[in-house]
Amino acid sequence: MVQDTATPIPPPAVALDETVPAYKAIQKFILDLIRGPDYGPGDRIPSERALAEQLGKNRMTVRKAIDGLVAQGLLERNSTSGTRIPMPRVMRPIDARTSLGITRIIQSGGSVAGNKLLHFEQTRASAQVAEHLQIKEGSEIVMFRRLWTVNDTPCCIETSHIPLGLVPGLAAEDLMAGQSLYGLLRDRYGIGTVTGERQISVAAGSDMEARLLGLPAGSACLLLRLEVYDEQGRPVEYMRSVNHPGLVMFKTSKAEMTA
Amino acid sequence: MVQDTATPIPPPAVALDETVPAYKAIQKFILDLIRGPDYGPGDRIPSERALAEQLGKNRMTVRKAIDGLVAQGLLERNSTSGTRIPMPRVMRPIDARTSLGITRIIQSGGSVAGNKLLHFEQTRASAQVAEHLQIKEGSEIVMFRRLWTVNDTPCCIETSHIPLGLVPGLAAEDLMAGQSLYGLLRDRYGIGTVTGERQISVAAGSDMEARLLGLPAGSACLLLRLEVYDEQGRPVEYMRSVNHPGLVMFKTSKAEMTA
């Protein structure tokens, strides 16, 4: 609707649930608020005083409600900047020019990164993988899949496909300690890498991926797909990354904008 | 699991449903395949011949199955490059240096862009919006919300908040034909703009947003949030964009990568 700009904005109608203890009703009000369209990760919720006034409740009751949500990890309290919706634990830069190395991203956020090599095999390229790598269907490739954790919680599963001819001798051991694939390519194989277009979408991972991320089957995840090329433009890797929707957010950095 | 690289890979076991017509069983097989972890938008499915061989079915039956999926828009056939999973209709660049103007992005994909101004009002900033705009809670702002369509299908809802003092006289009419906000800021108000960090996540839109996008309530959407600054670093806009998960994909372009 296009509103007459002279109309005063009515205060939002607040009707707390009277059938439960007041602090529980306040918690429900806050949860509805922060799950609504205006709020997102990192945002500050209204102050205790403002909530007490708006809801007509005692400030100590509001504090008890917030304490409970903080204890559940649904809010975060900071002595200087108020109470906020927590940021996802992994803020993953996806600018074209930034690294994909997830270990360093997690560590720079002050968390502990972990990883597990779930699968490593030499296999043959399916038609679909072959097309991404610009090789013949059935060509030999190395395929491996790694699970990444942030403070021991699984946050991301990445599956890589690489033509075997580019990485002779690559073995599971080379990747078991979360080594950077791009570091290995550069240092051992003399291959400098360039990312192609990164595609970011919402998609359900496979049932196995959902289970590994601790999500119900069919849950929507943040999906990243990309190809990596060598400096001559030859495809080196086709990669698919399934990210936990609650633990990972992608970000790009500041830049000038064209209209 | 870490497989012995000498072990031959067994062919996938294929058991078609025998209780339905063969073409329907083949359709189910293809749908399971393209919804599986290896496939994504733009990928080519195996050829009719390869499917006929793998499934032990007549090639004409395979063609009938694929024809049906093409007719439903679940696959796309191209005379030169085989049968593919359709790309989302809107491939939205989110590189730091690229425009946010969605009209041009949709048009450059060969589709027809449309838009509707859903809401325009002068209002007062909530604490949450005030923080994004670095203004006092209760300061006057302009808030507007636009719905974007691709070939008449709603694909994106964008909500902008701008301090009123920066855009005196801005009216609903100025935005009703899908005008670029950044063009208006530059041409009418002399404000050059710079984007801040863009945050990309998976989140449910509000019930209203889901309804407008033709999605069930609570559906996961591709969410983009950002602040826009003027050239002096003063916040100009806080924007929230809710994108249809099946119609919009974000992408970044090629670039050199650091290990």
Short mmCIF file of C-alpha atoms in Angstrom, two decimals:
data_model
loop_
_atom_site.label_atom_id
_atom_site.label_comp_id
_atom_site.label_asym_id
_atom_site.label_seq_id
_atom_site.Cartn_x
_atom_site.Cartn_y
_atom_site.Cartn_z
CA MET A 1 0.00 0.00 0.00
CA VAL A 2 1.13 3.56 -0.59
CA GLN A 3 0.48 5.39 2.65
CA ASP A 4 -0.39 9.02 3.06
CA THR A 5 2.81 10.40 4.51
CA ALA A 6 0.82 12.62 6.91
CA THR A 7 -0.75 9.66 8.68
CA PRO A 8 0.84 9.04 12.07
CA ILE A 9 2.19 5.50 12.40
CA PRO A 10 0.24 3.59 15.06
CA PRO A 11 2.35 1.78 17.65
CA PRO A 12 2.44 -1.99 17.01
CA ALA A 13 -0.29 -3.84 18.88
CA VAL A 14 1.27 -6.06 21.49
CA ALA A 15 -0.78 -8.84 23.02
CA LEU A 16 1.24 -11.10 25.26
CA ASP A 17 0.08 -14.63 25.94
CA GLU A 18 -1.55 -14.43 29.41
CA THR A 19 -1.75 -18.20 29.91
CA VAL A 20 1.99 -18.65 30.55
CA PRO A 21 4.40 -16.99 33.01
CA ALA A 22 5.19 -13.42 31.95
CA TYR A 23 8.87 -14.09 31.21
CA LYS A 24 7.87 -16.91 28.85
CA ALA A 25 5.37 -14.68 27.06
CA ILE A 26 8.09 -12.04 26.71
CA GLN A 27 10.47 -14.65 25.31
CA LYS A 28 7.91 -15.60 22.69
CA PHE A 29 7.46 -11.92 21.80
CA ILE A 30 11.22 -11.48 21.37
CA LEU A 31 11.55 -14.66 19.31
CA ASP A 32 8.73 -13.54 16.99
CA LEU A 33 10.47 -10.18 16.68
CA ILE A 34 13.92 -11.50 15.82
CA ARG A 35 12.53 -14.12 13.44
CA GLY A 36 10.55 -11.44 11.64
CA PRO A 37 11.60 -9.68 8.48
CA ASP A 38 13.26 -6.66 10.10
CA TYR A 39 15.88 -8.55 12.05
CA GLY A 40 18.94 -10.48 11.04
CA PRO A 41 22.20 -11.81 12.47
CA GLY A 42 24.21 -9.21 14.34
CA ASP A 43 21.23 -6.93 14.91
CA ARG A 44 20.62 -5.41 18.35
CA ILE A 45 17.25 -6.04 19.97
CA PRO A 46 15.41 -3.22 21.79
CA SER A 47 16.75 -2.37 25.25
CA GLU A 48 15.29 -3.92 28.40
CA ARG A 49 13.78 -0.58 29.27
CA ALA A 50 12.14 -0.15 25.86
CA LEU A 51 10.74 -3.69 25.98
CA ALA A 52 9.45 -3.21 29.53
CA GLU A 53 7.65 -0.02 28.45
CA GLN A 54 6.29 -1.47 25.22
CA LEU A 55 5.00 -4.63 26.90
CA GLY A 56 3.86 -3.05 30.16
CA LYS A 57 6.00 -5.45 32.19
CA ASN A 58 8.48 -5.15 35.00
CA ARG A 59 12.06 -4.60 33.84
CA MET A 60 13.33 -7.48 36.00
CA THR A 61 10.88 -9.82 34.24
CA VAL A 62 12.17 -8.64 30.87
CA ARG A 63 15.73 -9.28 32.05
CA LYS A 64 14.81 -12.80 33.16
CA ALA A 65 13.29 -13.47 29.72
CA ILE A 66 16.43 -12.23 27.95
CA ASP A 67 18.71 -14.15 30.32
CA GLY A 68 16.92 -17.32 29.31
CA LEU A 69 17.37 -16.62 25.59
CA VAL A 70 21.04 -15.78 26.13
CA ALA A 71 21.51 -19.06 28.00
CA GLN A 72 20.00 -20.89 25.00
CA GLY A 73 22.39 -19.14 22.63
CA LEU A 74 19.52 -17.38 20.86
CA LEU A 75 20.78 -13.97 21.93
CA GLU A 76 24.19 -12.63 22.88
CA ARG A 77 24.80 -10.00 25.52
CA ASN A 78 27.68 -7.58 25.34
CA SER A 79 28.40 -5.12 28.12
CA THR A 80 29.00 -2.24 25.70
CA SER A 81 26.71 -2.79 22.75
CA GLY A 82 23.53 -4.29 24.13
CA THR A 83 21.89 -7.60 23.36
CA ARG A 84 22.17 -8.93 19.85
CA ILE A 85 21.16 -11.78 17.58
CA PRO A 86 24.35 -13.87 17.27
CA MET A 87 26.21 -13.80 13.98
CA PRO A 88 26.68 -17.15 12.21
CA ARG A 89 29.95 -18.67 13.40
CA VAL A 90 31.48 -18.67 9.93
CA MET A 91 31.42 -15.49 7.84
CA ARG A 92 32.81 -16.72 4.59
CA PRO A 93 34.16 -14.16 2.12
CA ILE A 94 33.18 -15.00 -1.44
CA ASP A 95 34.65 -12.02 -3.21
CA ALA A 96 36.20 -13.07 -6.45
CA ARG A 97 39.63 -12.10 -5.18
CA THR A 98 39.58 -13.77 -1.81
CA SER A 99 40.80 -17.14 -0.73
CA LEU A 100 38.54 -20.14 -0.41
CA GLY A 101 40.63 -21.63 2.38
CA ILE A 102 38.03 -22.28 5.03
CA THR A 103 40.46 -23.09 7.87
CA ARG A 104 41.88 -19.60 7.84
CA ILE A 105 38.41 -18.04 7.61
CA ILE A 106 37.22 -19.95 10.67
CA GLN A 107 40.38 -19.18 12.63
CA SER A 108 40.22 -15.48 11.80
CA GLY A 109 36.74 -15.46 13.39
CA GLY A 110 38.33 -16.66 16.63
CA SER A 111 36.92 -20.18 16.38
CA VAL A 112 38.65 -23.55 16.18
CA ALA A 113 38.58 -25.11 12.71
CA GLY A 114 38.57 -28.87 12.31
CA ASN A 115 38.21 -31.19 9.37
CA LYS A 116 37.78 -34.80 8.43
CA LEU A 117 38.52 -36.47 5.12
CA LEU A 118 35.29 -38.37 4.47
CA HIS A 119 36.12 -39.91 1.14
CA PHE A 120 39.07 -40.15 -1.23
CA GLU A 121 39.16 -42.17 -4.40
CA GLN A 122 40.46 -42.38 -7.91
CA THR A 123 37.44 -42.86 -10.11
CA ARG A 124 36.11 -42.06 -13.58
CA ALA A 125 34.36 -38.82 -14.47
CA SER A 126 30.61 -38.98 -14.94
CA ALA A 127 29.29 -37.09 -17.97
CA GLN A 128 28.32 -34.26 -15.66
CA VAL A 129 31.70 -33.93 -13.91
CA ALA A 130 33.51 -34.42 -17.24
CA GLU A 131 31.70 -31.42 -18.68
CA HIS A 132 32.74 -29.17 -15.78
CA LEU A 133 36.37 -30.31 -16.17
CA GLN A 134 36.26 -30.23 -20.00
CA ILE A 135 37.48 -33.81 -20.19
CA LYS A 136 36.02 -36.98 -21.76
CA GLU A 137 33.37 -38.90 -19.81
CA GLY A 138 35.11 -41.82 -18.10
CA SER A 139 38.49 -40.04 -17.81
CA GLU A 140 40.35 -40.75 -14.59
CA ILE A 141 39.85 -38.22 -11.82
CA VAL A 142 40.57 -37.85 -8.14
CA MET A 143 37.46 -37.20 -6.08
CA PHE A 144 37.56 -36.30 -2.40
CA ARG A 145 35.15 -34.96 0.16
CA ARG A 146 35.98 -33.12 3.36
CA LEU A 147 33.84 -32.12 6.33
CA TRP A 148 34.75 -28.88 8.11
CA THR A 149 33.87 -28.11 11.69
CA VAL A 150 33.77 -24.89 13.67
CA ASN A 151 34.32 -25.50 17.39
CA ASP A 152 33.60 -29.20 16.71
CA THR A 153 30.24 -28.51 15.03
CA PRO A 154 30.01 -29.59 11.36
CA CYS A 155 29.46 -26.54 9.17
CA CYS A 156 30.46 -27.42 5.62
CA ILE A 157 31.04 -30.38 3.28
CA GLU A 158 33.20 -29.82 0.23
CA THR A 159 33.54 -32.26 -2.67
CA SER A 160 36.36 -31.77 -5.19
CA HIS A 161 36.94 -33.41 -8.56
CA ILE A 162 40.38 -33.07 -10.22
CA PRO A 163 41.71 -34.69 -13.41
CA LEU A 164 44.13 -37.41 -12.23
CA GLY A 165 46.72 -36.39 -14.83
CA LEU A 166 47.20 -33.03 -13.09
CA VAL A 167 47.87 -34.47 -9.63
CA PRO A 168 49.91 -37.69 -10.04
CA GLY A 169 50.60 -39.29 -6.69
CA LEU A 170 48.01 -37.27 -4.78
CA ALA A 171 46.99 -39.45 -1.84
CA ALA A 172 44.49 -39.31 0.99
CA GLU A 173 47.30 -38.56 3.45
CA ASP A 174 48.00 -35.31 1.62
CA LEU A 175 44.54 -34.03 2.52
CA MET A 176 43.90 -35.57 5.92
CA ALA A 177 45.12 -32.66 7.99
CA GLY A 178 42.96 -30.15 6.17
CA GLN A 179 45.76 -29.03 3.89
CA SER A 180 44.90 -26.32 1.40
CA LEU A 181 44.32 -27.93 -1.97
CA TYR A 182 45.46 -24.75 -3.68
CA GLY A 183 48.68 -24.69 -1.64
CA LEU A 184 49.35 -28.31 -2.68
CA LEU A 185 48.62 -27.55 -6.32
CA ARG A 186 51.01 -24.64 -6.26
CA ASP A 187 53.83 -26.10 -4.16
CA ARG A 188 53.88 -29.70 -5.35
CA TYR A 189 52.46 -29.49 -8.85
CA GLY A 190 53.45 -25.98 -9.87
CA ILE A 191 49.85 -25.11 -10.74
CA GLY A 192 48.69 -21.57 -10.05
CA THR A 193 44.93 -21.34 -9.80
CA VAL A 194 42.19 -18.93 -10.84
CA THR A 195 38.55 -19.31 -9.80
CA GLY A 196 35.79 -19.31 -12.34
CA GLU A 197 32.32 -17.98 -11.71
CA ARG A 198 31.05 -18.95 -8.26
CA GLN A 199 27.38 -19.91 -8.16
CA ILE A 200 25.55 -19.43 -4.88
CA SER A 201 22.11 -20.88 -4.35
CA VAL A 202 19.72 -22.43 -1.86
CA ALA A 203 19.46 -26.19 -2.29
CA ALA A 204 18.94 -29.31 -0.25
CA GLY A 205 22.07 -31.39 0.17
CA SER A 206 21.91 -35.15 -0.19
CA ASP A 207 20.51 -37.14 2.73
CA MET A 208 24.07 -38.06 3.68
CA GLU A 209 25.16 -34.43 3.67
CA ALA A 210 22.18 -33.37 5.78
CA ARG A 211 22.94 -36.10 8.30
CA LEU A 212 26.60 -35.11 8.51
CA LEU A 213 25.61 -31.47 9.10
CA GLY A 214 23.10 -32.49 11.77
CA LEU A 215 20.12 -31.26 9.71
CA PRO A 216 16.81 -32.96 8.89
CA ALA A 217 16.86 -34.60 5.44
CA GLY A 218 15.86 -32.16 2.73
CA SER A 219 16.92 -29.06 4.70
CA ALA A 220 17.81 -26.03 2.60
CA CYS A 221 21.55 -25.33 2.65
CA LEU A 222 23.72 -22.57 1.23
CA LEU A 223 25.29 -24.15 -1.84
CA LEU A 224 28.43 -22.92 -3.59
CA ARG A 225 29.62 -24.43 -6.87
CA LEU A 226 32.65 -23.40 -8.83
CA GLU A 227 35.33 -24.41 -11.24
CA VAL A 228 38.97 -23.58 -10.67
CA TYR A 229 41.34 -23.09 -13.63
CA ASP A 230 45.10 -22.99 -14.04
CA GLU A 231 46.74 -19.89 -15.38
CA GLN A 232 46.36 -21.16 -18.95
CA GLY A 233 42.59 -21.49 -18.49
CA ARG A 234 42.55 -25.28 -18.24
CA PRO A 235 40.03 -26.64 -15.67
CA VAL A 236 41.80 -27.96 -12.58
CA GLU A 237 38.94 -28.60 -10.16
CA TYR A 238 35.17 -28.79 -10.03
CA MET A 239 34.02 -28.14 -6.46
CA ARG A 240 30.71 -28.26 -4.66
CA SER A 241 30.36 -26.88 -1.15
CA VAL A 242 27.28 -27.50 1.03
CA ASN A 243 27.11 -25.06 3.94
CA HIS A 244 25.04 -25.27 7.13
CA PRO A 245 22.36 -22.55 6.84
CA GLY A 246 22.59 -21.57 10.50
CA LEU A 247 26.35 -21.60 10.88
CA VAL A 248 27.61 -20.11 7.63
CA MET A 249 26.92 -16.81 5.94
CA PHE A 250 28.67 -15.59 2.82
CA LYS A 251 29.86 -12.02 2.54
CA THR A 252 31.44 -9.69 0.05
CA SER A 253 33.42 -6.64 1.04
CA LYS A 254 32.84 -2.93 0.50
CA ALA A 255 33.20 -1.47 -2.94
CA GLU A 256 32.18 1.34 -5.20
CA MET A 257 28.85 0.84 -6.83
CA THR A 258 27.58 1.69 -10.24
CA ALA A 259 23.99 2.80 -10.67
CA MET B 1 35.60 -43.82 3.69
CA VAL B 2 39.03 -43.81 2.13
CA GLN B 3 38.88 -46.31 -0.71
CA ASP B 4 41.72 -48.46 -1.97
CA THR B 5 42.46 -46.81 -5.29
CA ALA B 6 42.98 -50.23 -6.92
CA THR B 7 39.36 -51.29 -6.27
CA PRO B 8 37.24 -51.06 -9.43
CA ILE B 9 34.19 -48.84 -9.02
CA PRO B 10 31.00 -50.90 -9.32
CA PRO B 11 28.34 -49.53 -11.69
CA PRO B 12 25.44 -47.91 -9.82
CA ALA B 13 22.63 -50.35 -9.13
CA VAL B 14 19.54 -49.32 -11.08
CA ALA B 15 16.19 -50.76 -10.13
CA LEU B 16 13.31 -49.11 -11.96
CA ASP B 17 9.85 -49.19 -10.46
CA GLU B 18 8.06 -52.00 -12.36
CA THR B 19 4.57 -51.07 -11.12
CA VAL B 20 4.24 -47.97 -13.33
CA PRO B 21 4.63 -47.45 -17.10
CA ALA B 22 8.31 -47.59 -18.13
CA TYR B 23 8.47 -43.92 -19.16
CA LYS B 24 7.22 -42.88 -15.72
CA ALA B 25 9.76 -45.08 -13.98
CA ILE B 26 12.49 -43.52 -16.16
CA GLN B 27 11.24 -40.04 -15.26
CA LYS B 28 11.53 -40.89 -11.58
CA PHE B 29 15.05 -42.19 -12.16
CA ILE B 30 16.06 -38.96 -13.93
CA LEU B 31 14.45 -36.77 -11.25
CA ASP B 32 16.31 -38.66 -8.51
CA LEU B 33 19.51 -38.20 -10.50
CA ILE B 34 19.17 -34.45 -11.06
CA ARG B 35 18.05 -33.83 -7.49
CA GLY B 36 21.07 -35.75 -6.21
CA PRO B 37 24.30 -34.16 -5.02
CA ASP B 38 26.20 -34.42 -8.31
CA TYR B 39 23.83 -32.31 -10.36
CA GLY B 40 23.02 -28.66 -10.40
CA PRO B 41 21.50 -25.98 -12.62
CA GLY B 42 22.96 -25.90 -16.12
CA ASP B 43 24.30 -29.44 -15.93
CA ARG B 44 23.76 -31.82 -18.84
CA ILE B 45 22.03 -35.12 -18.12
CA PRO B 46 23.31 -38.38 -19.69
CA SER B 47 22.37 -38.88 -23.35
CA GLU B 48 19.27 -40.83 -24.38
CA ARG B 49 21.51 -43.60 -25.60
CA ALA B 50 23.47 -43.79 -22.35
CA LEU B 51 20.26 -43.83 -20.30
CA ALA B 52 18.68 -46.49 -22.53
CA GLU B 53 21.75 -48.69 -22.08
CA GLN B 54 22.06 -48.11 -18.36
CA LEU B 55 18.37 -48.78 -17.72
CA GLY B 56 17.92 -51.58 -20.25
CA LYS B 57 15.05 -49.72 -21.89
CA ASN B 58 14.11 -48.80 -25.43
CA ARG B 59 15.55 -45.47 -26.58
CA MET B 60 12.12 -44.24 -27.71
CA THR B 61 10.78 -44.84 -24.21
CA VAL B 62 13.65 -42.82 -22.77
CA ARG B 63 12.87 -40.04 -25.23
CA LYS B 64 9.20 -40.06 -24.19
CA ALA B 65 10.26 -39.77 -20.54
CA ILE B 66 12.57 -36.83 -21.27
CA ASP B 67 9.93 -35.15 -23.48
CA GLY B 68 7.57 -35.20 -20.52
CA LEU B 69 10.14 -33.59 -18.20
CA VAL B 70 10.95 -30.96 -20.83
CA ALA B 71 7.24 -30.18 -21.18
CA GLN B 72 7.07 -29.67 -17.39
CA GLY B 73 10.06 -27.30 -17.51
CA LEU B 74 12.17 -29.65 -15.39
CA LEU B 75 14.65 -30.17 -18.23
CA GLU B 76 15.65 -28.09 -21.23
CA ARG B 77 16.58 -29.52 -24.60
CA ASN B 78 19.04 -27.79 -26.89
CA SER B 79 19.78 -29.11 -30.38
CA THR B 80 23.52 -28.65 -30.00
CA SER B 81 24.34 -29.25 -26.35
CA GLY B 82 22.01 -32.01 -25.20
CA THR B 83 19.44 -31.97 -22.44
CA ARG B 84 20.14 -29.89 -19.37
CA ILE B 85 18.78 -28.88 -15.99
CA PRO B 86 17.49 -25.33 -16.55
CA MET B 87 19.46 -22.47 -15.04
CA PRO B 88 17.58 -20.21 -12.60
CA ARG B 89 16.03 -17.40 -14.60
CA VAL B 90 17.93 -14.71 -12.73
CA MET B 91 21.70 -15.02 -12.37
CA ARG B 92 22.48 -12.13 -10.11
CA PRO B 93 26.06 -10.87 -9.92
CA ILE B 94 27.06 -10.00 -6.38
CA ASP B 95 30.66 -9.06 -6.95
CA ALA B 96 31.55 -6.08 -4.88
CA ARG B 97 32.08 -4.01 -8.00
CA THR B 98 28.93 -4.86 -9.88
CA SER B 99 25.63 -3.07 -10.00
CA LEU B 100 22.68 -4.12 -7.90
CA GLY B 101 20.20 -2.93 -10.52
CA ILE B 102 18.02 -5.96 -10.93
CA THR B 103 16.14 -4.76 -14.02
CA ARG B 104 19.28 -4.73 -16.09
CA ILE B 105 20.38 -8.12 -14.76
CA ILE B 106 17.04 -9.70 -15.72
CA GLN B 107 17.03 -8.06 -19.14
CA SER B 108 20.59 -9.11 -19.88
CA GLY B 109 19.44 -12.70 -19.32
CA GLY B 110 16.92 -12.25 -22.16
CA SER B 111 13.90 -12.14 -19.84
CA VAL B 112 11.30 -9.45 -19.25
CA ALA B 113 11.73 -7.59 -15.95
CA GLY B 114 8.72 -6.18 -14.15
CA ASN B 115 8.21 -4.51 -10.82
CA LYS B 116 5.58 -3.27 -8.46
CA LEU B 117 5.91 -0.76 -5.63
CA LEU B 118 4.29 -2.61 -2.72
CA HIS B 119 4.76 -0.07 0.01
CA PHE B 120 6.07 3.47 0.38
CA GLU B 121 5.97 5.48 3.57
CA GLN B 122 7.70 8.06 5.67
CA THR B 123 8.12 6.53 9.06
CA ARG B 124 10.44 6.49 12.07
CA ALA B 125 13.47 4.26 12.37
CA SER B 126 13.21 1.29 14.73
CA ALA B 127 16.24 0.71 16.95
CA GLN B 128 17.36 -1.98 14.57
CA VAL B 129 17.09 0.10 11.39
CA ALA B 130 18.57 3.12 13.20
CA GLU B 131 21.67 1.15 14.03
CA HIS B 132 22.22 0.11 10.40
CA LEU B 133 21.83 3.74 9.30
CA GLN B 134 23.84 5.14 12.25
CA ILE B 135 21.00 7.49 13.17
CA LYS B 136 18.95 7.94 16.35
CA GLU B 137 16.06 5.57 16.98
CA GLY B 138 12.86 7.34 15.95
CA SER B 139 14.57 9.50 13.29
CA GLU B 140 12.51 10.06 10.16
CA ILE B 141 13.22 7.67 7.31
CA VAL B 142 11.71 6.70 3.99
CA MET B 143 10.90 2.99 3.74
CA PHE B 144 9.81 1.33 0.53
CA ARG B 145 9.38 -2.19 -0.71
CA ARG B 146 9.40 -3.37 -4.31
CA LEU B 147 8.51 -6.70 -5.88
CA TRP B 148 10.47 -7.74 -8.98
CA THR B 149 9.21 -10.18 -11.57
CA VAL B 150 10.94 -12.15 -14.28
CA ASN B 151 8.58 -12.95 -17.18
CA ASP B 152 5.69 -12.04 -14.83
CA THR B 153 6.80 -14.47 -12.09
CA PRO B 154 7.72 -12.84 -8.74
CA CYS B 155 11.40 -13.48 -8.00
CA CYS B 156 12.55 -10.92 -5.46
CA ILE B 157 11.27 -8.48 -2.80
CA GLU B 158 13.53 -5.62 -1.79
CA THR B 159 12.98 -3.36 1.20
CA SER B 160 14.96 -0.12 1.50
CA HIS B 161 15.36 2.27 4.41
CA ILE B 162 16.84 5.73 3.79
CA PRO B 163 17.22 8.69 6.18
CA LEU B 164 14.56 11.20 5.12
CA GLY B 165 17.01 14.07 5.34
CA LEU B 166 19.05 12.67 2.46
CA VAL B 167 16.13 12.38 0.03
CA PRO B 168 13.79 15.36 0.59
CA GLY B 169 10.79 15.16 -1.70
CA LEU B 170 11.28 11.51 -2.63
CA ALA B 171 7.81 10.21 -3.49
CA ALA B 172 6.22 6.91 -4.41
CA GLU B 173 5.90 8.08 -8.04
CA ASP B 174 9.68 8.29 -8.27
CA LEU B 175 9.96 4.55 -7.69
CA MET B 176 6.84 3.19 -9.36
CA ALA B 177 8.39 2.40 -12.71
CA GLY B 178 11.25 0.41 -11.20
CA GLN B 179 13.65 3.33 -11.32
CA SER B 180 17.14 2.68 -10.06
CA LEU B 181 17.43 4.09 -6.56
CA TYR B 182 21.15 4.64 -7.09
CA GLY B 183 20.49 6.54 -10.32
CA LEU B 184 18.00 8.76 -8.46
CA LEU B 185 20.42 9.33 -5.59
CA ARG B 186 23.13 10.36 -8.02
CA ASP B 187 21.10 12.40 -10.48
CA ARG B 188 18.62 14.15 -8.19
CA TYR B 189 20.44 14.26 -4.86
CA GLY B 190 24.07 14.31 -5.98
CA ILE B 191 24.89 11.30 -3.81
CA GLY B 192 27.42 8.82 -5.14
CA THR B 193 27.10 5.43 -3.49
CA VAL B 194 29.43 2.71 -2.25
CA THR B 195 28.22 -0.67 -1.03
CA GLY B 196 29.22 -2.02 2.33
CA GLU B 197 29.65 -5.67 3.10
CA ARG B 198 26.95 -7.79 1.49
CA GLN B 199 25.69 -10.64 3.68
CA ILE B 200 24.23 -13.66 1.91
CA SER B 201 22.37 -16.30 3.85
CA VAL B 202 19.54 -18.79 3.79
CA ALA B 203 16.51 -17.58 5.73
CA ALA B 204 12.74 -17.77 5.68
CA GLY B 205 11.08 -14.57 4.55
CA SER B 206 8.05 -13.28 6.41
CA ASP B 207 4.71 -14.96 5.69
CA MET B 208 3.79 -12.01 3.50
CA GLU B 209 7.01 -12.29 1.52
CA ALA B 210 6.54 -16.03 1.03
CA ARG B 211 3.00 -15.45 -0.22
CA LEU B 212 4.11 -12.75 -2.64
CA LEU B 213 6.83 -15.05 -4.03
CA GLY B 214 4.33 -17.92 -4.38
CA LEU B 215 6.13 -20.05 -1.78
CA PRO B 216 4.76 -21.97 1.22
CA ALA B 217 5.11 -20.01 4.49
CA GLY B 218 8.49 -20.60 6.10
CA SER B 219 10.23 -21.54 2.82
CA ALA B 220 13.98 -20.97 2.77
CA CYS B 221 14.94 -18.04 0.55
CA LEU B 222 18.22 -16.57 -0.57
CA LEU B 223 18.62 -13.48 1.60
CA LEU B 224 20.88 -10.51 0.84
CA ARG B 225 21.39 -7.69 3.34
CA LEU B 226 23.60 -4.70 2.87
CA GLU B 227 24.25 -1.11 3.74
CA VAL B 228 25.03 1.50 1.12
CA TYR B 229 27.20 4.51 1.96
CA ASP B 230 27.88 7.83 0.30
CA GLU B 231 31.39 8.73 -0.73
CA GLN B 232 32.06 10.26 2.68
CA GLY B 233 31.18 6.98 4.39
CA ARG B 234 27.80 8.13 5.70
CA PRO B 235 25.08 5.42 5.59
CA VAL B 236 22.54 6.14 2.86
CA GLU B 237 20.49 2.96 2.72
CA TYR B 238 19.87 -0.25 4.62
CA MET B 239 18.49 -2.85 2.23
CA ARG B 240 17.10 -6.34 2.61
CA SER B 241 16.46 -8.49 -0.45
CA VAL B 242 14.51 -11.76 -0.29
CA ASN B 243 15.08 -13.89 -3.39
CA HIS B 244 13.06 -16.86 -4.66
CA PRO B 245 15.27 -19.93 -4.15
CA GLY B 246 14.25 -21.55 -7.45
CA LEU B 247 14.41 -18.47 -9.65
CA VAL B 248 17.47 -16.60 -8.41
CA MET B 249 21.07 -17.64 -8.07
CA PHE B 250 23.90 -15.33 -7.07
CA LYS B 251 27.21 -15.44 -8.87
CA THR B 252 30.63 -13.90 -8.70
CA SER B 253 32.94 -13.64 -11.67
CA LYS B 254 36.31 -15.20 -12.44
CA ALA B 255 39.38 -14.02 -10.58
CA GLU B 256 42.79 -14.96 -9.42
CA MET B 257 42.89 -17.01 -6.27
CA THR B 258 45.23 -17.06 -3.36
CA ALA B 259 46.04 -20.35 -1.68
#
